[in-house]
Every structure is written in C-alpha cells, then in structure tokens.
Amino acid sequence: MTRGICIAALVGNPNAGKSALFNALTGARQKIANYPGVTVERKAGRMLLPSGEPVELVDLPGSYGLSPTSPDEEVTRKVIMGEQPGQGQPEVLVLVLDASNLEQHLVFAQEVIELGRPTVVALNMVDLAERDGLVLDAMALQQALGVAVIPTVAVRRRGLTELAAAIAEARGRTGAPVEPRPHVNGPERRMLAHAIADGAILSETKRHRLHARMDRVLLHPWLGPPILLALLFLVFQAVFSGAAPFADGLTAIVTALEDFARAQLPAGLPRDLLTDGILAGVGSVIVFLPQILILFFFILTMEATGYMARAAFLMDRLMASVGLSGRSFIPLLSSFACAIPGIMATRSIADPKDRLTTILIAPLMTCSARLPVYAVIIAAFIPNRPVGPGGLIGLQGLVLLGLYLFGVVGAMAVAMVLRRSITKGAASGFIMELPKYQLPTVKDLALGLFQRAWIFLRRAGTMIFTVTVVLWLLLNFPRAAPGQDQVDASIAGHLANGLAVVIEPIGFNRDIALALIPAMAAREVAVSSLATTYAVSNPDENAVARQLGAQLKSHWSLPTALAFLAWFVFAPQCLSTIAVARRETNGWKWPGFMLAYLFLLAYVAAGLTYWTAMALGLG
Amino acid sequence: MVVTLDQIPLGQLARITAVDWTALVPEEGQRLRALGIDTGAKVRLAYRGVLAGRDPLAIEVGRMTVALRRVHARAMQVEAPVDEPTA
C-alpha cells in the first residue's frame, strides 16, 4: 500500500457487466493507463463509501478462471494475489456475476471466494434475467456462497448504495477463514455451480428469449451477411460525409490561429516554428477527430449492444481464409478511420501471433489521411466520365474504390504470407461468447467516446508534435545563403536529392521526393508540401486543389501520377502509427519490420504501376 | 457410429460424451472448459456460418451462446440426451 487509501477490485467473467457497474460506481472520475510492461489496460476510479470515505476501485480484465489463458487474465490473477507490480493488493474483491448466466459465472466465483479474501457479490443485470423469465433469490445465493450478495442493475443505478455499504462492511471483516479446498477440480466446481444456481432460482418460465429471436435473423446464413454489409455501408457513409463539416470547422480554427500568430508576432524563425511547425502539425491531427469520433460512436454502440460479437462471427470465415479470426475484424474496421485506434483495439485478440499479424496489416486499410492525397491526384489526372452499365459509376469514384480494394486485398495477401512465415503458429482458433443484446446507455457511450478521443489526441498529438518540429528543423537548417533557396540548402533538401536517385526508376522526380519527406509525419501533408513546391498559395482550399492539379498536370506524366497513388496505398507514411506499433509490441523490432515491408511493397507497387503504364503508352 | 458436435442437425440438443483434448491447442481447450463446454455438458447447435465449410458454429450451453470453429466441434463426441426430449 502506497497511499493508504482502500483499494477494491471488480472481478468477474467477461460480459458480466463489469464496465457498466464500474462506470455507475465511479462516474467520470476514471484513470486509464497500462499496467507496466504489458499492454493490458488498467482502469481505476474513485467511489465513495456510505461514510464518505473514498475507495480506489479497479476494474480488472474479465476472466474465466485464475489459471490465465491470456495476458488479461494473467493481470487479473496477479492483482488479486497482490503480485502485480505497481498495484496494491485490493482489500475487497467485488465479484460481478451475470444473473442470467449464474451456472457459468459461479465457477470462477467459487475460485475467487475460496481465496478467503473479503468478497462481495454483485448479482448484476437482474432486470435482464427477469425479462427472460428468470427470478432469483439473492438470500439463497448468499447462504450458499457465504458472502454478501447484492442484486444490481448497473445501467439503471439500482443496488449501488447497498453495494457500497456491503463493501464497507466486508472491509471491516477480517477475512473469514474460509475452508480452503485446493483439491476441488474444474468439473466438481462446475457441478457445484449448477447446484448453487439451481438452488437460487425462485421461478423460471420457459420463454423465447429476445436475443435468440434476434440472432435467428442477424446470424441467419443468408440474411446476416447482407445486414452486416448494409450496416458497414451506413457507418462509412456517416464517417465520410458526416465528419466533413466538423473537420472543416476545426481546420478553420487552426488556420485562424495561424493567421493570428502571424499578425501578432514579429516575422522570424520562432514564429515560423509556431505556425508552420506546431500549429500545422497539431492541425493535421485534430482534423481527423470528427471521423474518429463518428467511427467510434458506431463501434462502441455495436460493442455495447452485443452486435460486434455477431459481426466477428459473420466475418470469421473470411478472416480464417488468410489465417486470422473474426476477432481481427474490429481493429481492421477501426483502421479505415485511422490505424492508431485500430492498432490499440488489437488488445482484444488473445492469440499473440494473430494480434501481431493484425497490427502489421492495419496500416494497409485505407485511412482517412490518404483521402486528401487521393482526391488531388484523381481530380487532376483521372477524367470524370461515366463508366459501367448505364453510366451510373464515375471513373473517378471507381479509381478511388479500386484504391480501397487494393489496400484490403494487399492486407489479406500480406496476412496470408505472414501467417505462413514470420508469424507462423497453430491455426488460430475462434472461441467467443456471444453476449446478450442490450440497449446501451447514453452515459456509457459518452464516457467511452470521451476516453477514446482523449487517448487518441494524447498519443497522436504528442507524437506528431515531436515529428513536425523535427521535420521543420530539417527543412529550415542549415540556413540558406542569400540568393539560395532555403529548401535546397536544408538537410531535407539534401535528403531529397539522395532519395530522388532511389525513386527515379519508379517514375518519381525530386519534387515528389521533397513532398514524401515531410509526409512522413502524416500522409496528407504531401498535398501541402507539393503546393509549396509548386508555389501554389491561395487562402481558399478548393482553389489550391484546383491550381495544384493544373500544376501537377504540367509537371507529372500520367504514369507518375498513377505510381504516386499506388505508392500511397502501401507506404507507411505515418510516424504516429509506427510509434503506436512500438508501444503495442514493446519494442522497435516489429515497427521496424512494418516500415521495411511496407516501403518495399510501396516501391514495388509504384514501380509496377509506372512500368506497366509506360509500356501501355500512357506516358 | 461416433457422432461429433459438428455433424448434428441445427437446433438439436446433445450431450457431450467425450472430448479429444489432444486435437485442440491447450489454451483453447482451457477456454472451452472455462465456458462450460466439457464432457457431460448439454449443448445445442444454434447457428452455422454461411460460406464454404459452414464455419464457424455457434452453440448454446446453458444460457450462453458461444461461437467456435468446426475443428473444435469435431473434437467433441455427442449423443442425444435421454432425460430430455430432443428439440
């Protein structure tokens, strides 16, 4: 104990409603961090006992038992045993049980109670059990288990006061010496769990449960997949069209700040650092916030309602064909907005090799940062003429769709190769509980959204800040002699000269090399640096795009433009992604590998595109 | 004839009579046991995937629905339970 404050921990199976209970007990006063050395999230918050005394409540990862099968379960076991570095042993354990799944949850519960630590049981989601025709006797359960049992409905805030009182009381009790039964094995616990659960049932009416009825449609072999596709289409539509006004608003604010700084500060290097380095860099990150929030709104809703597990079920077969499982679907879906939250979402994948493979292919999902680059090039080089049956589809849209598919197909191919070579291992399985459907609460959704947004801003923000400052220094030092161009004199200029030699064979010129260097910070920076190179400047963004397009057309050939598009499908031009991959894999080895293989693929893809286009006489 | 869990018709209630744990990765075996999918458990084959191979499967065990792959189900021998009518 370091701070002398009482620590309590929420323990229970996955899907017991622990997080909802945690939110209800602690409100918005939460701290989210990682346990040291592992990528397991530590959630802690303050709750108050009836006496007004604060308690630090820790939400432990969901577990099926005290013998760990995943890093999550390992952390849960260590915290309960008081062996987790940097985490005091909880004085009180709050066991969270799903009322309608007692015979299952009581297996782990027995293991925990047998430890003899002060324990309180929260019999959670009693309302859902009653909806399904199951009425339970908490007193009978209390007698069978020998610890206090409090019925709760976390999302309706029922039973919270009683639970707080029970925690206070359990804490005062010195751990009653429970008869240790170390020889009791799994099957015996299971039989006992059945007996205890049966004994606690007051009445049970056989009723067609709501979730079974919904699954009959949503998991239907022919109806389920089209419903999922329609839903995904809706999500993408909302992400791409719904976010635009907000993103424009944020850009306008940052631009206004830059203008304000320019007007107020004397011209010079410090001012340029502030406007062109810091503000431009921060602006390039927060412009993605609206998209990420919208995407996460859908992902959190799908998770909270229980549909996400069904989506994983429906996608599993497809993912299995490249050696992954349905669990990789959620991270890859997130990566269409931004690979950073996508890579962070891989934590739910238990198999380490599955998880690593998913992290490595996440940057191939076409993230929103590629859109501005694609948009400028496509508008300049691809004629806007209708194609296909009835001329319903425009050629420009078709090329954009093709670039998305190119990324997905590339990712699948890479996964297949990796799973047969570098991340080879036992065929990954897919065992997943499909939780009951429920209506999410606005508060839980809002809290989740806020937390994800904050994590994104903090991680991406600090990283991009550092990178933009370093890039700015590279572009501005050493200072140019009078009459010499600053870019030519800078370190970045010299780097571009070297780079140009390497990328000449794939049809890229020195202007492109110069754009690719700052675009390491974020892909869309390529657009603004090309604009700088071709001396396009106009306060109106759309005008910039049009003028830049005209400039590009006069400086680039069509094969070069196509190769440039192919390059951006693969190139890992996002240092924030690399930084997150380093965090999530605990080292530089895998991000290093990721950089190398993606640049190699980008080079080959751009080269093949260029040479093919030249051979076809498009140059 | 030995019938395994992947072979029974959709909606059929069955009791697991034996599990070939050696056919499964140890962690997966442990995960399945933790979910109550073990010798003696009564399960119902609830849903099947759509594409070739009809993978994955979802089974009901108790009040829970669990998704698993056909390879897992193939390691489990089942029989129709005698004490309850088949659905």
XYZ file of C-alpha atoms in Angstrom:
706
model
C 0.000 0.000 0.000
C 1.448 3.282 -1.025
C -1.232 5.855 -0.461
C -3.142 4.334 2.393
C -6.412 4.557 0.505
C -8.603 1.479 0.479
C -8.475 -0.430 -2.802
C -11.352 -2.547 -4.080
C -11.382 -4.510 -7.346
C -14.158 -5.604 -9.680
C -13.654 -9.228 -10.703
C -15.751 -11.400 -12.969
C -16.250 -13.212 -16.246
C -16.266 -11.259 -19.495
C -19.763 -9.930 -20.295
C -20.787 -9.823 -16.627
C -21.419 -6.098 -16.958
C -18.315 -5.070 -15.007
C -17.575 -1.964 -17.038
C -21.134 -0.669 -16.751
C -21.003 -1.257 -12.988
C -17.612 0.442 -12.849
C -18.956 3.473 -14.712
C -22.010 3.611 -12.457
C -19.921 3.416 -9.274
C -17.158 5.857 -10.224
C -18.820 8.244 -12.658
C -16.454 10.166 -14.874
C -13.651 10.144 -12.300
C -11.581 7.497 -14.063
C -7.941 6.998 -14.832
C -6.960 4.771 -17.740
C -3.386 3.631 -18.185
C -1.451 0.474 -18.910
C -0.122 -1.963 -16.370
C 3.671 -1.612 -16.573
C 5.316 -3.834 -19.166
C 2.125 -5.268 -20.618
C -0.497 -3.857 -22.962
C -3.341 -4.533 -20.588
C -5.468 -1.573 -19.745
C -5.744 -0.544 -16.122
C -8.969 1.271 -15.291
C -9.275 2.847 -11.885
C -11.656 5.370 -10.366
C -12.887 6.779 -7.084
C -16.078 5.702 -5.399
C -17.431 6.788 -2.046
C -18.452 4.537 0.818
C -21.615 5.479 2.782
C -19.300 7.012 5.400
C -17.972 9.394 2.750
C -14.598 7.685 2.703
C -13.123 7.358 -0.789
C -12.163 3.973 -2.195
C -9.990 3.350 -5.234
C -11.951 0.967 -7.423
C -10.021 -1.026 -10.030
C -11.844 -2.663 -12.943
C -9.940 -5.890 -13.613
C -9.960 -7.535 -17.063
C -12.681 -10.154 -17.463
C -11.504 -13.681 -16.651
C -12.854 -17.205 -16.836
C -10.537 -18.501 -14.150
C -7.447 -17.962 -12.027
C -5.279 -20.051 -14.372
C -4.536 -17.465 -17.047
C -5.001 -18.143 -20.771
C -4.285 -14.566 -21.875
C -2.251 -11.526 -20.734
C -5.533 -10.047 -19.458
C -6.272 -13.000 -17.216
C -2.660 -13.012 -16.030
C -3.046 -9.427 -14.806
C -6.340 -10.243 -13.073
C -4.750 -13.150 -11.233
C -1.692 -11.143 -10.210
C -3.719 -8.206 -8.914
C -5.986 -10.461 -6.853
C -2.937 -12.236 -5.423
C -1.153 -8.929 -4.745
C 1.689 -9.865 -7.117
C 1.164 -7.165 -9.751
C 3.993 -4.602 -9.615
C 2.756 -1.085 -9.002
C -0.681 -2.185 -7.858
C -1.525 -2.622 -4.188
C -3.479 -5.757 -3.344
C -7.202 -4.977 -3.212
C -8.671 -5.133 0.280
C -12.103 -6.056 -1.014
C -12.997 -8.072 -4.100
C -16.317 -7.278 -5.749
C -17.392 -10.323 -7.746
C -19.673 -9.345 -10.595
C -21.998 -12.121 -11.756
C -24.465 -12.071 -14.623
C -27.768 -13.057 -13.031
C -28.973 -14.878 -16.123
C -25.762 -16.841 -16.516
C -25.159 -17.960 -12.953
C -24.219 -21.586 -13.508
C -21.428 -20.331 -15.753
C -20.189 -17.394 -13.690
C -20.277 -19.284 -10.397
C -17.325 -21.431 -11.498
C -14.839 -18.554 -11.396
C -16.738 -17.100 -8.416
C -16.023 -20.198 -6.330
C -12.328 -19.955 -7.170
C -12.254 -16.338 -6.012
C -14.295 -16.880 -2.854
C -12.071 -19.803 -1.844
C -9.113 -17.416 -1.655
C -10.627 -16.219 1.603
C -10.250 -12.527 0.810
C -13.058 -10.157 1.867
C -15.520 -10.571 -1.002
C -18.877 -9.090 -2.007
C -21.029 -10.404 -4.837
C -22.877 -8.040 -7.190
C -25.662 -10.064 -8.779
C -25.774 -7.909 -11.881
C -28.348 -7.429 -14.647
C -31.187 -8.932 -12.618
C -33.570 -6.976 -14.846
C -32.416 -8.787 -17.980
C -32.763 -12.120 -16.199
C -36.322 -11.230 -15.239
C -37.021 -10.173 -18.807
C -36.030 -13.699 -19.804
C -38.323 -15.197 -17.168
C -35.718 -15.946 -14.514
C -36.348 -14.775 -10.929
C -33.527 -15.319 -8.456
C -33.310 -15.471 -4.672
C -30.308 -13.397 -3.587
C -30.607 -14.616 0.013
C -30.360 -18.262 -1.017
C -27.302 -17.436 -3.069
C -25.808 -15.547 -0.140
C -26.255 -18.559 2.128
C -24.764 -20.937 -0.420
C -21.733 -18.760 -1.115
C -21.120 -17.459 2.398
C -20.579 -13.863 1.241
C -22.925 -10.876 0.880
C -24.931 -10.905 -2.373
C -26.367 -7.603 -3.646
C -28.726 -7.561 -6.659
C -27.726 -4.733 -9.001
C -28.707 -3.210 -12.316
C -25.664 -1.141 -13.162
C -27.183 0.738 -16.106
C -30.254 1.748 -14.063
C -28.126 2.537 -10.978
C -30.071 0.019 -8.916
C -28.395 -1.534 -5.875
C -25.364 0.771 -5.906
C -25.872 2.186 -2.386
C -26.372 -1.291 -0.987
C -23.234 -2.471 -2.797
C -21.177 0.407 -1.347
C -22.440 -0.452 2.131
C -21.555 -4.108 1.628
C -18.049 -3.153 0.501
C -17.585 -1.055 3.640
C -18.788 -3.914 5.799
C -16.689 -6.582 4.075
C -13.659 -4.400 4.529
C -14.134 -4.247 8.291
C -14.364 -8.008 8.451
C -11.065 -9.758 8.785
C -11.008 -12.336 6.028
C -13.152 -15.067 7.498
C -11.043 -18.211 7.361
C -12.762 -19.989 4.524
C -12.117 -23.664 4.445
C -9.564 -23.980 1.675
C -10.419 -26.612 -0.890
C -7.344 -26.713 -3.088
C -8.147 -30.159 -4.407
C -11.513 -29.262 -5.825
C -11.113 -29.522 -9.584
C -12.895 -27.947 -12.505
C -15.688 -30.468 -13.099
C -16.556 -30.545 -9.373
C -16.755 -26.748 -9.291
C -18.960 -26.868 -12.326
C -21.334 -29.357 -10.735
C -21.427 -27.280 -7.572
C -22.065 -24.166 -9.647
C -25.054 -25.849 -11.248
C -26.382 -26.908 -7.867
C -25.958 -23.430 -6.352
C -27.525 -21.752 -9.381
C -30.479 -24.160 -9.352
C -30.949 -23.541 -5.628
C -31.143 -19.776 -6.188
C -33.854 -19.914 -8.851
C -37.223 -18.810 -7.485
C -39.087 -19.253 -10.720
C -38.141 -19.925 -14.291
C -40.561 -19.623 -17.132
C -39.524 -21.077 -20.441
C -39.748 -18.138 -22.717
C -38.361 -17.460 -26.128
C -35.569 -15.177 -25.227
C -35.263 -11.933 -27.104
C -31.643 -12.451 -28.085
C -32.370 -15.856 -29.591
C -35.063 -14.277 -31.743
C -32.716 -11.523 -32.879
C -29.889 -13.955 -33.596
C -32.176 -16.013 -35.763
C -32.210 -13.045 -38.138
C -28.794 -11.442 -37.558
C -26.868 -14.726 -37.691
C -29.020 -16.177 -40.460
C -26.747 -17.719 -43.112
C -28.263 -15.611 -45.896
C -29.709 -12.603 -44.066
C -26.872 -11.968 -41.616
C -24.077 -11.037 -44.049
C -26.166 -8.550 -46.108
C -27.341 -6.893 -42.879
C -23.733 -6.535 -41.730
C -22.719 -5.130 -45.120
C -25.564 -2.627 -45.070
C -24.570 -1.558 -41.569
C -20.933 -1.121 -42.583
C -22.007 0.931 -45.573
C -24.017 3.160 -43.249
C -21.009 3.538 -40.936
C -18.679 4.522 -43.777
C -21.228 6.886 -45.206
C -21.574 8.597 -41.836
C -17.814 8.724 -41.302
C -17.025 10.266 -44.659
C -19.907 12.621 -45.204
C -20.903 13.393 -41.620
C -17.440 14.361 -40.466
C -16.601 16.823 -43.235
C -18.282 19.955 -41.816
C -16.719 19.404 -38.393
C -13.308 18.741 -39.903
C -13.609 21.920 -41.978
C -14.558 23.837 -38.848
C -11.515 22.560 -36.963
C -9.248 23.381 -39.899
C -10.693 26.886 -39.997
C -9.963 27.362 -36.300
C -6.356 26.227 -36.689
C -5.903 28.423 -39.765
C -7.330 31.373 -37.846
C -4.865 30.695 -35.024
C -2.012 30.592 -37.533
C -3.138 33.892 -39.069
C -3.478 35.425 -35.640
C 0.052 34.329 -34.707
C 1.399 35.705 -37.994
C -0.276 39.034 -37.400
C 0.765 39.362 -33.776
C 4.313 38.045 -33.754
C 7.349 39.527 -35.492
C 8.471 37.591 -38.531
C 11.254 35.166 -37.852
C 12.136 31.608 -37.075
C 10.234 31.308 -33.761
C 7.041 32.487 -35.475
C 7.526 30.075 -38.350
C 8.112 27.253 -35.895
C 4.846 28.097 -34.169
C 2.728 28.479 -37.311
C 4.286 26.123 -39.860
C 5.580 23.578 -37.368
C 3.471 23.325 -34.257
C 0.065 24.656 -35.321
C 0.174 22.974 -38.722
C 1.187 19.698 -37.117
C -1.444 19.756 -34.405
C -3.999 20.823 -37.001
C -3.194 17.841 -39.189
C -4.074 15.541 -36.287
C -7.206 17.087 -34.884
C -8.774 17.287 -38.326
C -9.275 13.502 -38.001
C -11.021 13.783 -34.668
C -14.575 14.116 -36.099
C -14.141 10.989 -38.232
C -12.677 9.054 -35.360
C -15.473 10.122 -33.022
C -18.155 9.116 -35.522
C -16.494 5.784 -36.213
C -16.059 5.096 -32.528
C -19.640 6.037 -31.850
C -20.682 3.200 -34.133
C -18.054 0.789 -32.832
C -18.932 1.479 -29.196
C -22.635 1.132 -29.964
C -22.045 -2.130 -31.775
C -19.991 -3.363 -28.829
C -22.431 -2.212 -26.150
C -25.456 -3.726 -27.882
C -23.673 -7.051 -28.325
C -23.745 -6.895 -32.137
C -19.955 -6.657 -32.526
C -19.510 -10.273 -31.431
C -22.028 -11.250 -34.139
C -20.090 -9.248 -36.711
C -16.947 -11.131 -35.670
C -18.909 -14.388 -36.049
C -20.052 -13.460 -39.553
C -16.581 -12.315 -40.628
C -14.697 -15.235 -39.110
C -14.846 -17.487 -42.163
C -13.442 -14.767 -44.385
C -10.658 -13.927 -41.941
C -9.865 -17.617 -41.457
C -9.044 -17.916 -45.143
C -5.962 -15.754 -44.539
C -5.097 -17.305 -41.192
C -6.777 -14.771 -38.927
C -10.002 -14.925 -36.928
C -13.175 -12.906 -36.564
C -11.575 -11.054 -33.680
C -9.322 -9.168 -36.104
C -12.345 -7.635 -37.769
C -12.913 -4.867 -35.202
C -9.334 -3.497 -35.262
C -9.248 -3.585 -39.046
C -12.592 -1.796 -39.272
C -11.283 0.964 -36.981
C -8.217 1.298 -39.174
C -10.322 2.685 -42.005
C -10.612 5.869 -39.970
C -7.122 5.755 -38.522
C -4.650 2.945 -37.869
C -3.812 4.292 -34.407
C -7.079 3.340 -32.659
C -7.144 0.225 -34.860
C -3.808 -0.989 -33.561
C -4.845 -0.176 -29.996
C -8.012 -2.248 -30.478
C -5.964 -5.382 -31.230
C -5.662 -5.882 -27.491
C -8.840 -7.934 -27.515
C -7.111 -10.613 -29.629
C -5.908 -13.314 -27.258
C -3.552 -15.145 -29.616
C -0.248 -13.187 -29.741
C 0.553 -14.141 -33.340
C -2.920 -13.235 -34.542
C -2.581 -9.927 -32.792
C 0.857 -9.211 -34.256
C -0.348 -10.051 -37.767
C -3.331 -7.748 -37.328
C -1.084 -4.908 -36.135
C 1.218 -5.400 -39.116
C -1.585 -5.219 -41.708
C -3.644 -2.472 -40.040
C -1.788 0.339 -41.918
C -2.940 -1.186 -45.219
C -6.550 -0.283 -44.500
C -7.122 2.972 -46.348
C -7.198 5.503 -43.520
C -8.732 8.928 -43.832
C -5.327 10.638 -44.159
C -4.914 9.153 -47.623
C -8.123 10.718 -48.892
C -6.796 14.263 -49.470
C -3.830 12.835 -51.414
C -6.037 10.554 -53.498
C -8.528 13.356 -54.078
C -5.989 15.811 -55.522
C -4.303 13.275 -57.805
C -7.533 11.691 -59.023
C -9.127 15.071 -59.727
C -6.079 16.137 -61.740
C -5.387 13.008 -63.758
C -8.496 10.835 -63.986
C -11.150 12.137 -66.366
C -14.555 12.466 -64.739
C -16.512 10.401 -67.192
C -19.223 7.843 -66.516
C -18.411 4.182 -67.000
C -20.099 0.857 -66.438
C -23.661 -0.212 -67.094
C -25.898 2.791 -67.600
C -23.014 5.094 -66.796
C -24.014 5.106 -63.150
C -20.484 4.959 -61.852
C -17.954 7.683 -62.444
C -14.413 6.734 -63.428
C -13.017 8.857 -60.603
C -15.122 7.083 -57.973
C -14.174 3.753 -59.487
C -10.466 4.551 -59.156
C -10.992 5.582 -55.527
C -12.883 2.358 -54.801
C -10.110 0.455 -56.551
C -7.515 2.022 -54.253
C -9.530 0.930 -51.199
C -9.851 -2.601 -52.532
C -6.164 -2.618 -53.450
C -5.371 -1.949 -49.786
C -7.742 -4.633 -48.487
C -6.532 -7.257 -50.950
C -2.938 -6.301 -50.180
C -3.605 -6.683 -46.452
C -5.182 -10.102 -46.937
C -2.277 -11.262 -49.092
C 0.260 -9.985 -46.573
C -1.608 -11.692 -43.709
C -1.604 -14.944 -45.626
C 2.131 -14.739 -46.269
C 2.962 -13.668 -42.705
C 0.875 -16.453 -41.158
C 2.821 -18.949 -43.252
C 6.223 -17.496 -42.438
C 7.066 -14.933 -39.805
C 4.007 -15.231 -37.588
C 3.585 -18.930 -38.236
C 1.861 -20.852 -35.486
C -1.022 -23.090 -34.654
C -4.056 -22.234 -36.765
C -5.731 -19.513 -34.797
C -8.992 -20.545 -33.289
C -12.092 -18.564 -32.691
C -13.879 -19.123 -29.420
C -16.040 -16.250 -28.380
C -19.030 -15.776 -26.155
C -21.900 -14.057 -27.947
C -23.268 -11.765 -25.244
C -26.933 -10.932 -24.773
C -28.293 -7.981 -26.686
C -28.936 -4.869 -24.654
C -29.678 -1.217 -25.102
C -26.586 0.886 -24.418
C -26.901 3.846 -22.087
C -26.060 7.304 -23.347
C -23.779 7.873 -20.391
C -21.638 4.794 -21.006
C -21.366 5.665 -24.698
C -20.415 9.266 -23.968
C -17.812 8.203 -21.438
C -16.338 5.666 -23.858
C -16.194 8.212 -26.669
C -14.541 10.794 -24.477
C -11.923 8.306 -23.300
C -11.040 7.109 -26.805
C -10.844 10.662 -28.125
C -8.583 11.667 -25.284
C -6.265 8.700 -25.757
C -6.053 9.417 -29.488
C -5.299 13.102 -29.002
C -2.695 12.429 -26.356
C -0.842 9.681 -28.243
C -1.102 11.113 -31.742
C -0.765 14.681 -30.505
C 2.497 14.261 -28.628
C 3.978 12.143 -31.399
C 3.007 14.376 -34.276
C 4.126 17.386 -32.324
C 7.645 15.978 -31.975
C 7.758 14.837 -35.575
C 6.590 18.104 -37.068
C 9.093 20.064 -35.036
C 11.925 17.771 -36.121
C 10.813 17.962 -39.763
C 10.555 21.702 -39.550
C 14.127 21.838 -38.244
C 15.290 19.579 -41.093
C 13.646 21.865 -43.641
C 14.952 25.096 -42.128
C 18.531 24.254 -41.204
C 21.184 24.948 -42.139
C 20.044 28.407 -43.160
C 20.309 29.267 -46.824
C 22.895 31.741 -48.043
C 21.446 34.906 -49.618
C 20.058 34.124 -53.038
C 19.946 30.396 -52.331
C 16.681 28.524 -51.936
C 16.085 27.524 -48.315
C 14.780 24.083 -49.256
C 17.844 23.358 -51.407
C 20.139 24.326 -48.579
C 18.333 22.386 -45.860
C 19.084 18.906 -44.605
C 15.745 17.792 -46.020
C 16.744 19.167 -49.420
C 19.919 17.119 -49.374
C 17.957 14.065 -48.250
C 15.553 14.611 -51.153
C 18.470 14.689 -53.601
C 19.606 11.313 -52.321
C 16.076 9.947 -52.270
C 15.395 11.141 -55.807
C 18.113 8.829 -57.123
C 16.430 5.875 -55.433
C 12.888 6.628 -56.579
C 13.680 7.772 -60.120
C 13.269 4.240 -61.539
C 9.627 4.167 -60.384
C 8.847 7.433 -62.122
C 9.184 9.821 -59.186
C 11.020 13.124 -59.505
C 12.811 15.288 -56.964
C 9.639 17.312 -56.265
C 7.959 14.111 -55.132
C 10.964 13.167 -53.015
C 10.694 16.545 -51.335
C 6.989 16.003 -50.648
C 7.495 12.500 -49.303
C 9.877 13.590 -46.544
C 7.507 15.856 -44.582
C 4.665 13.458 -45.424
C 6.312 11.004 -43.048
C 4.546 12.923 -40.296
C 1.155 12.328 -41.872
C 0.209 11.387 -45.413
C -1.974 14.372 -46.176
C 0.998 16.672 -45.575
C 2.130 15.562 -49.052
C -0.589 17.779 -50.519
C 0.515 20.927 -48.737
C 4.189 20.327 -49.416
C 3.500 19.762 -53.122
C 1.577 23.007 -53.047
C 4.609 24.702 -51.505
C 6.945 23.169 -54.069
C 4.842 24.354 -56.995
C 4.402 27.725 -55.311
C 0.672 27.439 -55.137
C -0.797 29.623 -52.496
C -4.353 30.675 -52.067
C -6.387 31.113 -48.904
C -9.203 29.104 -50.443
C -8.520 25.390 -50.071
C -10.551 24.329 -53.097
C -8.726 26.846 -55.231
C -5.419 25.403 -54.007
C -6.521 21.917 -55.040
C -7.547 23.157 -58.500
C -4.372 25.169 -59.060
C -2.222 22.373 -57.711
C -3.979 19.943 -60.034
C -3.139 22.136 -63.026
C 0.485 22.409 -61.885
C 0.773 18.666 -61.347
C -0.620 18.001 -64.804
C 2.061 20.122 -66.392
C 4.889 18.643 -64.296
C 3.908 14.971 -63.979
C 3.127 12.315 -66.547
C 0.084 10.067 -66.069
C 2.266 7.023 -65.227
C 3.962 9.080 -62.500
C 0.609 10.093 -61.039
C -0.670 6.513 -61.064
C 2.558 5.303 -59.458
C 2.160 8.009 -56.810
C -1.332 6.674 -55.982
C -0.027 3.091 -55.802
C 2.772 4.272 -53.521
C 0.321 5.739 -51.037
C -1.727 2.533 -50.851
C 1.220 0.861 -49.126
C 3.737 3.426 -47.881
C 3.827 3.662 -44.063
C 3.912 7.442 -44.179
C 2.662 7.963 -40.655
C 5.126 8.053 -37.807
C 2.323 8.087 -35.230
C 1.271 4.632 -36.425
C 4.843 3.402 -36.111
C 5.047 4.866 -32.611
C 1.808 3.159 -31.549
C 3.013 -0.128 -33.025
C 6.155 0.235 -30.934
C 4.099 0.755 -27.789
C 1.817 -2.159 -28.513
C 4.602 -4.604 -29.376
C 7.004 -3.400 -26.663
C 9.967 -2.736 -28.900
C 11.319 -1.473 -32.190
C 11.633 -4.862 -33.859
C 8.099 -5.115 -35.266
C 7.576 -1.458 -36.163
C 10.948 -1.701 -37.920
C 9.753 -4.710 -39.840
C 6.489 -2.946 -40.628
C 8.327 0.088 -42.049
C 10.624 -2.090 -44.145
C 7.978 -4.362 -45.665
C 5.510 -1.543 -46.357
C 8.121 0.643 -48.061
C 9.250 -2.331 -50.083
C 5.672 -3.065 -51.157
C 5.080 0.613 -51.928
C 8.193 0.716 -54.086
C 7.292 -2.440 -55.962
C 3.642 -1.428 -56.410
C 4.558 2.053 -57.644
C 7.235 0.617 -59.902
C 4.955 -1.983 -61.439
C 2.287 0.649 -61.983
C 4.738 3.033 -63.617
C 6.371 0.480 -65.874
C 3.040 -1.019 -66.916
C 1.600 2.408 -67.683
C 4.709 3.313 -69.689
C 4.546 0.046 -71.611
C 0.906 0.746 -72.411
C 1.961 4.032 -73.893
C 0.176 6.196 -71.310
C 3.274 8.334 -70.824
C -21.243 -44.808 -35.013
C -19.472 -41.919 -33.397
C -21.218 -38.593 -33.913
C -19.341 -35.366 -33.344
C -20.805 -31.965 -32.495
C -20.271 -30.570 -35.992
C -22.427 -33.307 -37.534
C -25.689 -32.894 -35.634
C -28.562 -31.003 -37.223
C -29.206 -27.366 -36.414
C -31.346 -26.930 -33.306
C -30.546 -30.379 -31.982
C -29.876 -30.791 -28.267
C -26.961 -33.073 -27.459
C -24.783 -34.173 -24.587
C -21.011 -34.167 -24.935
C -19.785 -37.676 -24.129
C -16.089 -37.314 -24.808
C -13.663 -34.610 -25.873
C -10.384 -35.272 -27.663
C -8.378 -32.560 -25.926
C -5.222 -33.586 -27.787
C -6.812 -32.305 -31.004
C -7.019 -28.803 -29.526
C -4.437 -26.178 -28.609
C -4.052 -26.313 -24.779
C -5.202 -22.697 -24.273
C -8.250 -23.293 -26.420
C -9.122 -26.425 -24.504
C -8.855 -24.459 -21.297
C -11.003 -21.666 -22.730
C -13.662 -24.157 -23.832
C -13.718 -25.818 -20.412
C -13.960 -22.401 -18.776
C -17.040 -21.736 -20.892
C -18.557 -24.964 -19.626
C -18.025 -26.876 -22.856
C -16.771 -30.140 -21.444
C -17.698 -33.792 -21.079
C -21.233 -34.053 -19.725
C -22.358 -30.612 -20.891
C -25.664 -30.313 -22.704
C -25.368 -28.167 -25.797
C -27.497 -27.167 -28.733
C -26.158 -26.379 -32.177
C -27.724 -22.966 -32.739
C -26.153 -21.292 -35.787
C -23.838 -22.101 -38.626
C -21.776 -19.857 -40.853
C -22.762 -19.348 -44.438
C -19.751 -19.870 -46.669
C -17.935 -22.992 -47.712
C -17.251 -25.262 -44.781
C -20.178 -23.781 -42.860
C -17.738 -22.366 -40.372
C -17.884 -21.083 -37.626
C -20.599 -22.589 -35.447
C -22.475 -21.137 -32.510
C -23.717 -23.422 -29.774
C -25.922 -22.781 -26.785
C -24.611 -24.054 -23.498
C -26.800 -23.214 -20.543
C -27.981 -19.651 -21.083
C -24.941 -18.714 -23.076
C -24.227 -18.681 -26.798
C -20.651 -19.471 -27.747
C -19.069 -19.203 -31.186
C -16.435 -21.756 -32.086
C -14.830 -23.303 -35.115
C -15.722 -26.612 -36.689
C -12.331 -28.048 -35.709
C -13.307 -27.595 -32.082
C -16.709 -29.182 -32.576
C -15.160 -32.085 -34.437
C -13.153 -32.988 -31.327
C -16.359 -33.498 -29.328
C -18.367 -36.697 -29.397
C -22.047 -36.247 -28.647
C -25.181 -38.276 -28.063
C -28.825 -37.332 -27.803
C -29.621 -36.846 -24.110
C -32.072 -39.434 -22.768
C -33.526 -37.408 -19.914
C -34.874 -34.652 -22.117
C -36.795 -34.736 -25.360
C -34.841 -33.597 -28.362
C -35.980 -30.251 -29.616
